[in-house]
Amino acid sequence: MRTSTIGFVQGKNLMSQSRIACVWIAVAGMLPIAALQAAPDALVAKQLAGPPEDFAQMASLTPDATAIHSKSALLPIELALTGDGFAAWSGDLPVEKGRLHFAVLSADDAAWQVSLQSPTAQVARAAASLASASGRTELGIENDRHSADYYALDDVESGRWRVDIRASASGSRRGFLLVEGDAATELTSYQTHRRQWPGQSIGLVAMLSGESAKGEATLGGQAGRIDRAELRVTAPDGSVRVLPMFDDGAHSDQRAGDSVFGGEFLTGAAGDYIAQVRIDGRDAAGRALVRTSEHIIPVVEQSVSLAGALATGRDDSQARGRVLLDIPVMVRAPGQHYRAFAEVWGTDARGRSVAVAWLGGMIDPGANTLALGLDTRWITRAGARAPFELRALRIEDPDHFVTLAESARLPLALPTTVSDVSVGLRSNVVIDDDMRMGIKPAVLDQRAGEAVNGVGQRLLLVHGYCSGGVWPAAQFTTDSTFLDVNQNRSHDQFARLIQSFGATWNSFGIVAHSQGGPAALHLYNYYWSGLDNATGSRLIQSVGSPYKGTNLAGILASLGSWFGVGCGTNDNLSYSGSASWLAGIPNSSRAKVNYYTTAFRSTNWWTNDYCNFATDLVLSDPEDGTTEKVNGQLSGAVNRGHVDGQCHTTGMRDPAQYLNASRNATMNTNAAR
């Protein structure tokens, strides 16, 4: 899609206006993703490759590498009618180390009456009268927020406290109690596999984790004892199942009686499942605790499968020195693209296996084949010859990175022209962009004298998940604002929208907030765009981006499934989803990112500071109200520093991080365009 589709507004030629993008994307943002992908300047995928040294980074993850760590508990509650015009709920909360910080959320954002009774008190009292701090707050990310009442009780009696909640019978009776536990003892849980297809049994494992007095990490029975564990599974249709978890050694839970629990559930139709793990138990010191973790589990149709036992290579007619490796597949979803990766192995002069390169990228299947591109210089560099084979092949859906087809080893027959590649020149091979990304399309390649992709240079200002224009455009120059207001996109969908928007210009750099950072990196890594024509020291810059995910993703998915409101479930922003996404991003692409992190300002040493009280119950310090500093890191990228006293967005305790004029000026000066 070109800007000329709405080239004139109120008699003015928008091509001459510096804010053309704000107008154009307001229209484009309402178009379906498929319509944008079918535009004349549709994306061309890169043919990714890298050296064997990257194999570990690009490999599919072991289950425990996608673990969620949680210090809190999100407890769903449903009030029952009392017959006097009210509805009520009662339960108890374990208080660890004399501290009780919690929030109450109702489906209709109504304020509920909350009373508390300590283990030794004779009567209950209003929670606000016992709290050192209380008030109204919001829990969420950007514009996906839910009102909540928060209460902070410090230096109080430990043990089990009774909680009574009362509300008008005319209002909603559904809600949540979100309580923070002692961060020294966390719930650690993870899926046992990623075969997330309809009809599959999905397993999860749960254990406690902590730290010993000597500072050593502890797991399972060393960190505490789980007395009871259960799975609460919300299906795409909203139905809820509560299933037991077991410590019997027969449910992927290691050994019987080791305080590691396992459970499973059977998937039905495709869609997003929310699997909440709840455990009740005791920490290493014997104090009672409750913890939950919220897993977003997208179940997708297995729309592609391998259809043969041999991959074959053919010369790429579009580029000398390159071959296309055709993998036989059966595709049951025409028009869908996939993310694929494989290792190429050959044989050295002594007949031993030798690693050549990894290949991958986003791929549109052809007629019963899926083609990976290979520059033959990788073979020369490795000193390899036939026989060749593909190893660790995996084909994934592009939005959730769920493996749909895989093969540990697949023989590879290459054309004779490749077999004759000289191994004597291996020391002369220098890895360049053509080897790593394939040949730049002529529409972008100014060297070819055929570049037709837009005109001019630009700095794109990109927002995040469920957000809008956050950047103060007046603090940037030669800039245009990308707007996809209050939407929920996968990284791949988000990246494609940015590319379609950016096709107005021949080259562009990006300044991004929150999810805009991963989306920009995704675009650069997988697709050709104006990013590949930009000049300047910093191609992609981001602030507050959760490259490793945020625990709020699962919390908000749970709220949305129970309340029926919100921007929608986004597993790319979860810990596990982010880890799966990063398993396809090599350091050569990460190096194009310059990122900043921020956190709340600490006012004194004796109080717990925060950007937002409700999110502080979930996130580990330091954090900006959405992204924890530790999970805002991107290894292989350029860390431009951390600043205290700035929060993720407006409405938090400290100023929003994207309003910092000094940092914005620095990013503007150094931005590629």
XYZ file of C-alpha atoms in Angstrom:
673
model
C 0.000 0.000 0.000
C 1.302 3.427 -0.944
C 0.574 6.765 0.680
C -0.957 7.865 -2.600
C -4.032 5.814 -1.728
C -5.130 8.823 0.316
C -2.836 11.342 -1.281
C -5.131 14.337 -0.859
C -7.049 15.526 2.199
C -8.866 18.879 2.272
C -7.268 19.778 -1.062
C -3.660 19.393 0.181
C -1.093 17.019 -1.241
C -0.129 14.966 1.791
C 3.192 13.966 0.242
C 4.464 17.421 1.192
C 3.334 17.214 4.791
C 5.751 16.170 7.538
C 2.986 14.394 9.464
C 1.630 12.389 6.535
C 2.202 9.132 8.419
C -0.165 9.991 11.241
C -3.006 10.393 8.757
C -2.135 7.397 6.596
C -1.716 4.834 9.360
C -5.008 5.845 10.952
C -6.588 4.385 7.825
C -4.138 1.503 7.380
C -4.464 0.459 11.015
C -8.112 -0.423 10.419
C -7.314 -2.762 7.549
C -7.012 -6.502 8.164
C -3.475 -7.837 8.349
C -4.092 -9.915 5.217
C -4.966 -6.793 3.233
C -1.708 -5.152 4.216
C 0.286 -8.240 3.288
C -1.304 -8.254 -0.165
C -0.235 -4.661 -0.852
C 1.985 -3.893 -3.899
C 4.988 -3.376 -1.625
C 4.389 -6.689 0.190
C 7.204 -8.081 2.295
C 10.071 -10.082 0.891
C 11.554 -12.430 3.456
C 15.279 -12.654 4.107
C 17.091 -15.966 3.633
C 18.802 -16.131 7.007
C 21.989 -18.030 7.747
C 24.777 -18.048 10.282
C 27.878 -19.950 11.398
C 27.875 -23.140 13.491
C 28.908 -21.047 16.502
C 25.266 -19.858 16.569
C 23.748 -23.355 16.725
C 23.069 -23.257 20.465
C 21.461 -19.820 20.273
C 19.209 -20.774 17.358
C 18.174 -24.188 18.700
C 14.689 -24.961 19.965
C 14.429 -24.513 23.701
C 14.376 -27.118 26.422
C 11.157 -26.956 28.465
C 12.752 -25.482 31.580
C 14.217 -22.605 29.522
C 10.683 -21.221 29.153
C 9.873 -21.334 32.874
C 7.738 -18.714 34.603
C 8.878 -17.507 38.027
C 6.210 -16.016 40.250
C 6.264 -14.421 43.700
C 2.526 -13.642 43.669
C -0.870 -15.299 43.525
C -3.828 -14.284 41.332
C -6.841 -15.870 42.996
C -10.162 -15.891 41.101
C -13.140 -15.260 43.366
C -16.885 -15.312 42.817
C -19.204 -13.692 45.311
C -22.353 -15.552 46.377
C -25.705 -13.893 47.033
C -26.429 -13.430 50.741
C -30.162 -12.694 50.493
C -29.970 -9.166 51.917
C -29.196 -7.339 48.671
C -25.506 -8.104 48.876
C -23.056 -10.725 47.665
C -20.062 -11.967 49.636
C -16.938 -14.110 49.571
C -14.665 -15.312 52.371
C -11.263 -16.929 52.301
C -7.873 -16.776 53.912
C -4.427 -15.561 52.893
C -1.099 -16.666 54.332
C 0.997 -13.700 55.462
C 4.757 -14.194 55.173
C 7.274 -12.214 57.227
C 4.696 -9.801 58.600
C 3.761 -8.198 55.288
C 0.464 -8.291 53.406
C 0.243 -6.364 50.135
C -2.727 -7.151 47.906
C -5.227 -5.741 45.414
C -8.864 -6.552 44.695
C -10.300 -6.338 41.176
C -13.938 -6.671 40.139
C -15.232 -7.366 36.632
C -17.172 -4.093 36.493
C -14.397 -2.063 38.208
C -16.652 -1.484 41.205
C -15.084 -0.882 44.617
C -15.790 -3.816 46.918
C -15.839 -3.683 50.709
C -12.870 -5.609 52.097
C -12.435 -6.662 55.737
C -9.531 -8.487 57.370
C -9.087 -10.535 60.510
C -5.638 -11.474 61.815
C -4.911 -14.986 63.182
C -5.399 -13.832 66.787
C -7.957 -11.018 66.404
C -11.499 -11.558 67.651
C -13.281 -9.475 65.019
C -12.688 -8.373 61.450
C -11.891 -4.763 60.591
C -12.059 -2.760 57.388
C -8.874 -3.390 55.402
C -8.347 0.335 54.816
C -8.271 0.988 58.574
C -5.507 -1.594 59.063
C -3.417 -0.635 56.032
C -0.466 1.721 56.116
C -1.457 2.667 52.570
C -4.543 2.010 50.458
C -6.339 3.494 47.502
C -7.474 3.109 43.935
C -5.046 2.034 41.208
C -4.941 0.261 37.857
C -3.397 -3.028 36.785
C -2.295 -3.445 33.199
C -0.112 -2.508 30.242
C -0.692 0.783 28.433
C -4.441 1.067 27.673
C -5.220 -2.514 28.680
C -5.875 -1.603 32.320
C -8.239 -2.759 35.020
C -9.202 -0.735 38.088
C -8.219 -2.169 41.453
C -8.275 -1.323 45.159
C -4.925 -1.840 46.830
C -3.983 -2.370 50.473
C -0.516 -2.418 52.040
C -0.127 -3.843 55.561
C 3.403 -3.848 57.010
C 4.808 -5.153 60.305
C 1.728 -7.226 61.011
C 1.172 -10.664 62.447
C 2.248 -13.566 60.238
C 0.021 -16.566 59.657
C -3.363 -17.007 57.989
C -5.552 -13.926 57.759
C -9.257 -14.121 57.010
C -10.481 -11.983 54.088
C -14.153 -10.994 53.726
C -15.381 -9.243 50.576
C -18.844 -7.755 50.253
C -20.537 -5.980 47.344
C -23.943 -4.997 46.036
C -25.879 -7.904 44.571
C -26.707 -5.786 41.521
C -23.089 -5.569 40.399
C -20.693 -8.102 38.997
C -19.830 -10.951 41.341
C -16.636 -12.011 39.558
C -13.239 -10.758 40.561
C -9.661 -11.476 41.546
C -7.555 -11.176 44.653
C -3.938 -10.461 43.709
C -1.515 -10.950 46.580
C 2.244 -10.511 46.743
C 4.362 -13.111 48.489
C 7.920 -13.036 49.748
C 10.171 -12.745 46.679
C 12.721 -15.052 48.342
C 10.498 -18.037 47.486
C 8.980 -18.279 44.020
C 6.826 -20.713 42.121
C 8.675 -22.008 39.067
C 6.576 -23.735 36.405
C 6.962 -24.707 32.781
C 5.394 -26.730 29.978
C 6.796 -30.161 29.289
C 6.633 -29.767 25.486
C 5.548 -27.378 22.688
C 3.283 -29.717 20.708
C 0.432 -27.259 21.009
C -2.030 -28.748 18.543
C -5.730 -29.660 18.955
C -6.187 -32.992 20.673
C -2.783 -32.959 22.390
C -2.183 -33.469 26.092
C -0.297 -30.454 27.480
C 1.782 -31.074 30.594
C 3.045 -28.578 33.165
C 5.528 -28.979 35.993
C 5.577 -26.883 39.189
C 8.079 -26.500 42.008
C 9.311 -23.934 44.496
C 12.603 -22.127 43.963
C 14.616 -19.926 46.257
C 18.023 -19.165 47.642
C 19.877 -20.808 50.515
C 21.544 -18.961 53.375
C 24.811 -19.346 51.450
C 23.319 -17.649 48.398
C 22.953 -20.859 46.411
C 19.904 -21.499 44.228
C 17.466 -24.049 45.614
C 14.747 -26.007 43.828
C 11.951 -28.342 44.773
C 12.066 -29.724 48.306
C 15.145 -27.657 49.157
C 13.173 -24.419 48.637
C 10.071 -25.508 50.514
C 7.175 -27.916 50.443
C 4.136 -27.971 48.179
C 1.132 -29.457 49.965
C -1.359 -29.097 47.134
C -1.151 -28.120 43.460
C -3.792 -27.723 40.791
C -4.303 -26.545 37.212
C -7.082 -24.109 36.360
C -7.501 -24.226 32.579
C -9.582 -21.672 30.687
C -10.357 -22.789 27.131
C -10.852 -20.429 24.166
C -14.636 -20.687 24.606
C -14.374 -19.479 28.225
C -15.083 -22.830 29.855
C -13.015 -23.595 32.962
C -11.615 -26.883 34.230
C -9.821 -27.369 37.547
C -7.493 -30.373 37.465
C -5.223 -31.889 40.126
C -1.430 -31.981 39.880
C 0.557 -34.893 41.279
C 3.852 -35.633 42.994
C 3.862 -39.309 42.070
C 6.698 -39.508 39.539
C 4.225 -40.362 36.765
C 3.302 -36.875 35.503
C 6.660 -35.491 34.290
C 7.268 -34.510 37.912
C 10.650 -36.203 38.366
C 10.518 -38.410 41.482
C 7.590 -39.237 43.726
C 7.543 -37.255 46.958
C 10.165 -34.660 45.931
C 7.738 -31.696 46.094
C 7.829 -31.318 42.311
C 4.304 -31.589 40.895
C 3.070 -32.353 37.392
C -0.296 -32.173 35.711
C -1.808 -32.164 32.261
C -4.882 -31.245 30.286
C -6.262 -32.242 26.896
C -6.691 -29.500 24.308
C -9.785 -29.175 22.163
C -10.256 -26.582 19.446
C -7.458 -24.241 18.379
C -7.172 -20.951 20.247
C -5.589 -19.429 23.328
C -5.707 -21.513 26.515
C -4.841 -19.997 29.896
C -3.359 -22.574 32.253
C -2.975 -21.245 35.784
C -0.870 -23.276 38.195
C -1.777 -22.805 41.860
C 0.234 -24.209 44.728
C -0.309 -24.065 48.482
C 2.586 -24.996 50.716
C 5.381 -23.756 52.962
C 8.744 -22.109 52.417
C 12.043 -23.498 53.702
C 11.381 -21.894 57.107
C 7.947 -23.516 57.394
C 5.881 -20.375 56.684
C 2.619 -20.940 54.779
C 2.429 -19.542 51.254
C 0.284 -19.474 48.119
C 1.554 -18.855 44.614
C 0.169 -18.947 41.079
C 1.663 -18.721 37.604
C -0.292 -17.962 34.457
C 0.685 -19.723 31.223
C -0.611 -18.519 27.870
C -0.761 -21.595 25.654
C -1.771 -20.905 22.041
C -3.028 -24.059 20.370
C -2.704 -23.946 16.576
C -3.753 -26.260 13.777
C -0.973 -28.523 12.519
C -1.257 -27.033 9.043
C 2.005 -28.390 7.647
C 3.797 -31.742 7.844
C 6.850 -33.334 6.274
C 6.013 -35.339 3.148
C 9.276 -37.059 2.288
C 12.571 -38.406 3.573
C 14.938 -36.388 1.357
C 15.644 -32.669 0.885
C 16.992 -31.669 -2.511
C 19.004 -28.665 -3.612
C 18.721 -26.689 -6.843
C 20.608 -23.710 -8.204
C 18.937 -20.398 -7.422
C 18.197 -18.898 -10.835
C 17.968 -15.421 -9.272
C 21.429 -15.353 -7.698
C 24.761 -16.904 -8.582
C 26.488 -18.926 -5.889
C 23.247 -19.729 -4.088
C 21.098 -22.834 -3.901
C 17.567 -23.439 -2.689
C 17.038 -26.457 -0.453
C 13.582 -27.884 -1.105
C 12.039 -29.634 1.885
C 9.031 -31.799 0.937
C 5.953 -30.776 2.892
C 2.195 -31.103 2.820
C 0.508 -27.756 3.468
C -3.106 -27.676 4.617
C -3.462 -23.892 4.971
C -2.840 -22.171 1.611
C -1.472 -18.654 1.902
C 0.093 -19.144 5.341
C 3.785 -18.539 5.897
C 6.016 -20.304 8.434
C 9.172 -19.789 10.463
C 11.705 -22.516 9.741
C 15.232 -23.369 10.883
C 17.691 -26.148 10.134
C 21.366 -26.951 10.530
C 23.359 -27.952 7.436
C 26.007 -30.626 7.937
C 28.468 -32.103 5.480
C 31.510 -34.365 5.499
C 35.171 -33.426 5.743
C 38.101 -34.982 3.844
C 38.383 -37.738 6.473
C 34.734 -38.687 6.245
C 33.760 -37.038 9.541
C 30.642 -34.906 10.022
C 31.318 -31.183 9.795
C 28.921 -28.360 10.635
C 28.324 -25.944 7.745
C 25.758 -23.327 8.794
C 22.264 -22.793 10.154
C 19.527 -21.619 7.798
C 16.148 -20.094 8.535
C 13.579 -17.372 8.167
C 9.968 -16.712 7.315
C 9.003 -18.815 4.309
C 6.021 -18.975 1.966
C 5.671 -22.622 0.900
C 5.697 -23.432 -2.803
C 4.078 -26.407 -4.481
C 4.501 -29.010 -1.749
C 7.934 -27.686 -0.816
C 9.430 -25.289 1.649
C 12.683 -23.743 0.415
C 15.632 -22.596 2.531
C 18.295 -20.474 0.827
C 22.008 -21.284 1.130
C 25.029 -19.295 -0.019
C 27.598 -21.890 -1.160
C 30.375 -19.905 0.533
C 29.199 -21.454 3.811
C 30.178 -24.838 2.372
C 33.555 -23.474 1.265
C 34.127 -21.933 4.700
C 33.426 -25.262 6.409
C 35.542 -27.287 3.976
C 32.569 -29.617 3.550
C 31.608 -32.050 0.804
C 28.936 -34.692 0.206
C 27.156 -36.422 1.750
C 25.136 -33.551 3.249
C 22.166 -33.559 5.599
C 19.830 -31.232 7.481
C 19.659 -31.587 11.244
C 17.373 -30.139 13.923
C 14.847 -29.072 11.283
C 11.783 -27.369 12.705
C 8.849 -25.609 11.026
C 6.811 -23.263 13.219
C 3.794 -21.016 12.917
C 4.911 -17.367 12.569
C 2.829 -15.829 15.349
C 3.412 -18.162 18.296
C 6.500 -20.168 17.207
C 4.795 -23.466 17.930
C 6.601 -26.345 16.205
C 4.313 -27.903 13.606
C 6.762 -30.292 11.913
C 10.307 -31.378 12.714
C 13.032 -33.827 11.819
C 16.180 -34.693 13.717
C 18.037 -35.654 10.516
C 17.047 -35.349 6.867
C 19.411 -36.388 4.007
C 20.216 -33.536 1.625
C 21.089 -34.054 -2.039
C 22.837 -31.016 -3.544
C 23.492 -30.363 -7.238
C 26.870 -31.321 -8.691
C 27.779 -27.642 -9.037
C 27.835 -27.465 -5.229
C 29.773 -30.691 -4.870
C 32.545 -29.127 -6.923
C 32.913 -26.085 -4.623
C 36.585 -25.662 -3.851
C 37.589 -26.244 -0.251
C 41.007 -24.747 -0.808
C 39.693 -21.188 -0.551
C 37.983 -21.591 2.844
C 40.358 -19.153 4.566
C 39.362 -16.477 2.047
C 35.669 -16.532 3.005
C 34.587 -13.458 4.962
C 31.018 -13.574 6.263
C 29.035 -10.694 4.762
C 25.396 -9.559 4.729
C 24.637 -11.516 1.538
C 25.690 -14.712 3.306
C 23.636 -13.879 6.410
C 20.470 -12.475 4.811
C 20.413 -13.398 1.134
C 20.366 -11.011 -1.802
C 18.626 -7.673 -1.276
C 15.588 -7.302 -3.602
C 16.053 -4.978 -6.551
C 13.237 -2.702 -5.323
C 15.402 -1.915 -2.292
C 18.894 -2.350 -3.699
C 20.127 1.050 -4.836
C 23.275 -0.672 -6.111
C 21.151 -2.361 -8.769
C 19.903 0.994 -10.052
C 16.293 -0.222 -9.802
C 15.282 0.968 -6.315
C 11.614 1.973 -6.372
C 10.746 1.591 -2.695
C 9.401 5.002 -1.650
C 11.346 8.232 -1.561
C 13.348 10.064 1.088
C 14.423 9.170 4.625
C 12.458 8.975 7.855
C 12.606 8.232 11.558
C 9.585 6.167 12.563
C 8.198 6.645 16.083
C 6.575 3.361 17.099
C 4.372 2.635 20.131
C 3.721 -0.670 21.892
C 1.000 -3.172 22.764
C -2.527 -1.765 23.195
C -1.232 1.763 22.910
C -1.187 4.798 20.640
C 1.102 7.668 19.825
C 3.261 8.083 22.930
C 6.338 9.845 21.560
C 6.373 13.682 21.635
C 6.935 14.179 17.892
C 8.086 17.766 18.413
C 11.251 16.393 20.080
C 12.280 14.544 16.904
C 13.090 15.635 13.359
C 12.323 14.150 9.946
C 9.978 11.822 11.814
C 6.580 10.239 11.331
C 4.383 8.548 13.899
C 3.187 4.981 13.389
C -0.294 4.472 14.841
C -2.139 1.182 15.302
C -4.227 2.390 18.212
C -5.118 0.036 21.079
C -4.445 -3.125 19.094
C -3.113 -6.531 20.034
C -0.638 -7.894 17.476
C 1.894 -10.692 17.422
C 5.475 -9.577 16.767
C 5.126 -10.824 13.188
C 1.863 -8.974 12.528
C 3.256 -5.833 14.179
C 6.439 -5.997 12.084
C 4.478 -6.368 8.854
C 2.418 -3.301 9.674
C 5.553 -1.257 10.325
C 7.017 -2.376 6.995
C 3.873 -1.488 5.075
C 3.816 1.927 6.727
C 7.519 2.510 6.163
C 7.310 1.630 2.455
C 6.392 5.293 1.910
C 10.122 6.069 2.257
C 13.241 4.580 0.736
C 14.913 4.278 4.133
C 13.978 4.617 7.776
C 15.215 4.070 11.304
C 13.016 3.316 14.311
C 12.580 4.684 17.835
C 10.264 2.292 19.641
C 8.499 1.946 22.968
C 7.600 -1.305 24.725
C 6.521 -4.062 22.251
C 7.521 -1.769 19.401
C 11.143 -2.723 20.153
C 10.737 -6.484 19.587
C 8.485 -5.788 16.585
C 11.162 -3.558 15.000
C 13.863 -6.178 15.613
C 11.555 -8.846 14.174
C 11.110 -6.742 11.042
C 14.835 -6.235 10.554
C 15.642 -9.885 11.212
C 13.062 -11.540 8.958
C 12.038 -9.101 6.226
C 13.608 -6.658 3.777
C 12.502 -3.070 4.378
C 13.669 0.511 4.458
C 15.644 -0.419 7.575
C 18.136 -2.084 5.238
C 18.739 1.184 3.372
C 19.084 3.446 6.420
C 22.331 5.188 7.287
C 23.347 6.423 10.722
C 24.797 5.047 13.924
C 21.649 3.593 15.517
C 19.205 1.651 13.355
C 16.724 0.597 16.066
C 16.402 2.305 19.460
C 13.968 1.242 22.151
C 12.875 2.231 25.635
C 11.092 -0.059 28.097
C 10.895 -3.042 25.732
C 10.236 -6.447 27.360
C 12.598 -8.447 25.151
C 12.417 -11.354 27.603
C 8.732 -10.847 28.361
C 6.696 -9.662 31.308
C 4.689 -11.586 33.884
C 1.845 -9.144 33.275
C 1.078 -10.897 29.974
C -0.294 -13.964 31.755
C -2.016 -11.882 34.436
C -3.846 -9.765 31.841
C -4.785 -12.841 29.819
C -6.372 -14.318 32.945
C -8.252 -11.104 33.700
C -9.475 -10.887 30.122
C -10.670 -14.489 30.044
C -12.586 -14.013 33.321
C -13.847 -10.470 32.773
C -14.320 -10.592 29.008
C -12.585 -7.237 28.433
C -9.128 -6.019 27.489
C -6.968 -5.843 24.376
C -6.594 -9.608 24.137
C -4.098 -12.354 24.912
C -0.537 -11.862 23.647
C 1.775 -14.791 24.304
C 4.702 -13.053 22.540
C 4.934 -10.808 25.613
C 5.027 -13.689 28.092
C 8.247 -15.129 29.481
C 7.856 -18.387 27.569
C 6.660 -16.770 24.344
C 9.531 -14.280 24.352
C 12.052 -17.058 24.899
C 10.662 -18.979 21.915
C 10.783 -15.836 19.758
C 14.383 -15.046 20.737
C 15.423 -18.561 19.671
C 15.208 -17.269 16.103
C 17.067 -13.957 16.483
C 20.854 -14.202 15.960
C 23.352 -11.804 17.521
C 24.063 -10.264 14.123
C 20.504 -8.872 14.136
C 20.411 -8.053 17.844
C 23.492 -5.881 17.365
C 21.305 -3.422 15.419
C 19.336 -2.583 18.589
C 20.229 0.135 21.107
C 18.030 -0.127 24.185
C 17.310 1.743 27.416
C 15.649 0.610 30.644
C 14.174 2.612 33.518
C 12.639 1.999 36.935
C 10.950 3.831 39.805
C 12.882 6.304 41.917
C 13.719 5.027 45.390
C 12.779 7.718 47.899
C 14.213 6.101 51.008
C 15.695 2.832 52.170
C 12.937 1.661 54.493
C 9.912 1.637 52.195
C 9.064 -0.398 49.135
C 8.955 1.890 46.118
C 7.096 1.236 42.914
C 5.824 2.716 39.650
C 2.398 1.161 40.104
C 1.244 -0.581 43.267
C -0.739 -3.322 41.507
C 1.971 -4.311 39.013
C 4.578 -4.159 41.783
C 2.784 -7.117 43.374
C 3.748 -9.174 40.322
C 7.044 -7.775 39.039
C 10.484 -8.092 40.604
C 12.463 -4.943 41.421
C 13.785 -2.920 39.752
C 10.986 -2.454 37.203
C 9.187 0.333 35.356
C 5.627 -0.754 36.114
C 5.518 -3.119 33.118
C 9.022 -4.332 32.303
C 11.513 -5.651 34.830
C 15.058 -4.416 34.297
C 16.351 -7.986 34.039
C 13.787 -8.842 31.344
C 14.353 -5.627 29.417
C 17.856 -6.835 28.554
C 18.720 -8.079 25.070
C 21.979 -9.986 24.919
C 23.951 -9.180 21.798
C 22.425 -5.689 21.548
C 23.811 -2.362 22.781
C 22.719 -1.442 26.311
C 22.568 2.354 26.434
C 21.936 2.517 30.164
C 19.413 2.454 32.962
C 17.727 5.456 34.643
C 15.718 5.559 37.864
C 12.777 7.883 38.308
C 10.931 7.054 35.079
C 8.016 4.673 34.646
C 6.645 2.796 31.669
C 3.731 5.062 30.837
C 1.613 7.950 32.065
C -0.527 7.578 35.179
C 2.255 5.938 37.196
C 4.129 7.408 40.153
C 7.092 8.805 38.195
C 7.086 10.487 34.753
C 6.643 8.342 31.643
C 9.955 7.142 30.204
C 9.129 8.228 26.641
C 8.768 11.884 27.716
C 12.429 12.291 28.700
C 13.524 15.196 26.504
C 17.246 14.656 27.042
C 17.190 10.982 26.009
C 14.849 11.765 23.107
C 17.311 14.379 21.851
C 20.135 11.838 22.044
C 18.113 9.237 20.164
C 17.089 11.774 17.531
C 20.687 12.875 16.943
C 22.010 9.325 16.633
C 19.082 7.776 14.783
C 19.580 6.159 11.414
C 17.241 7.342 8.692
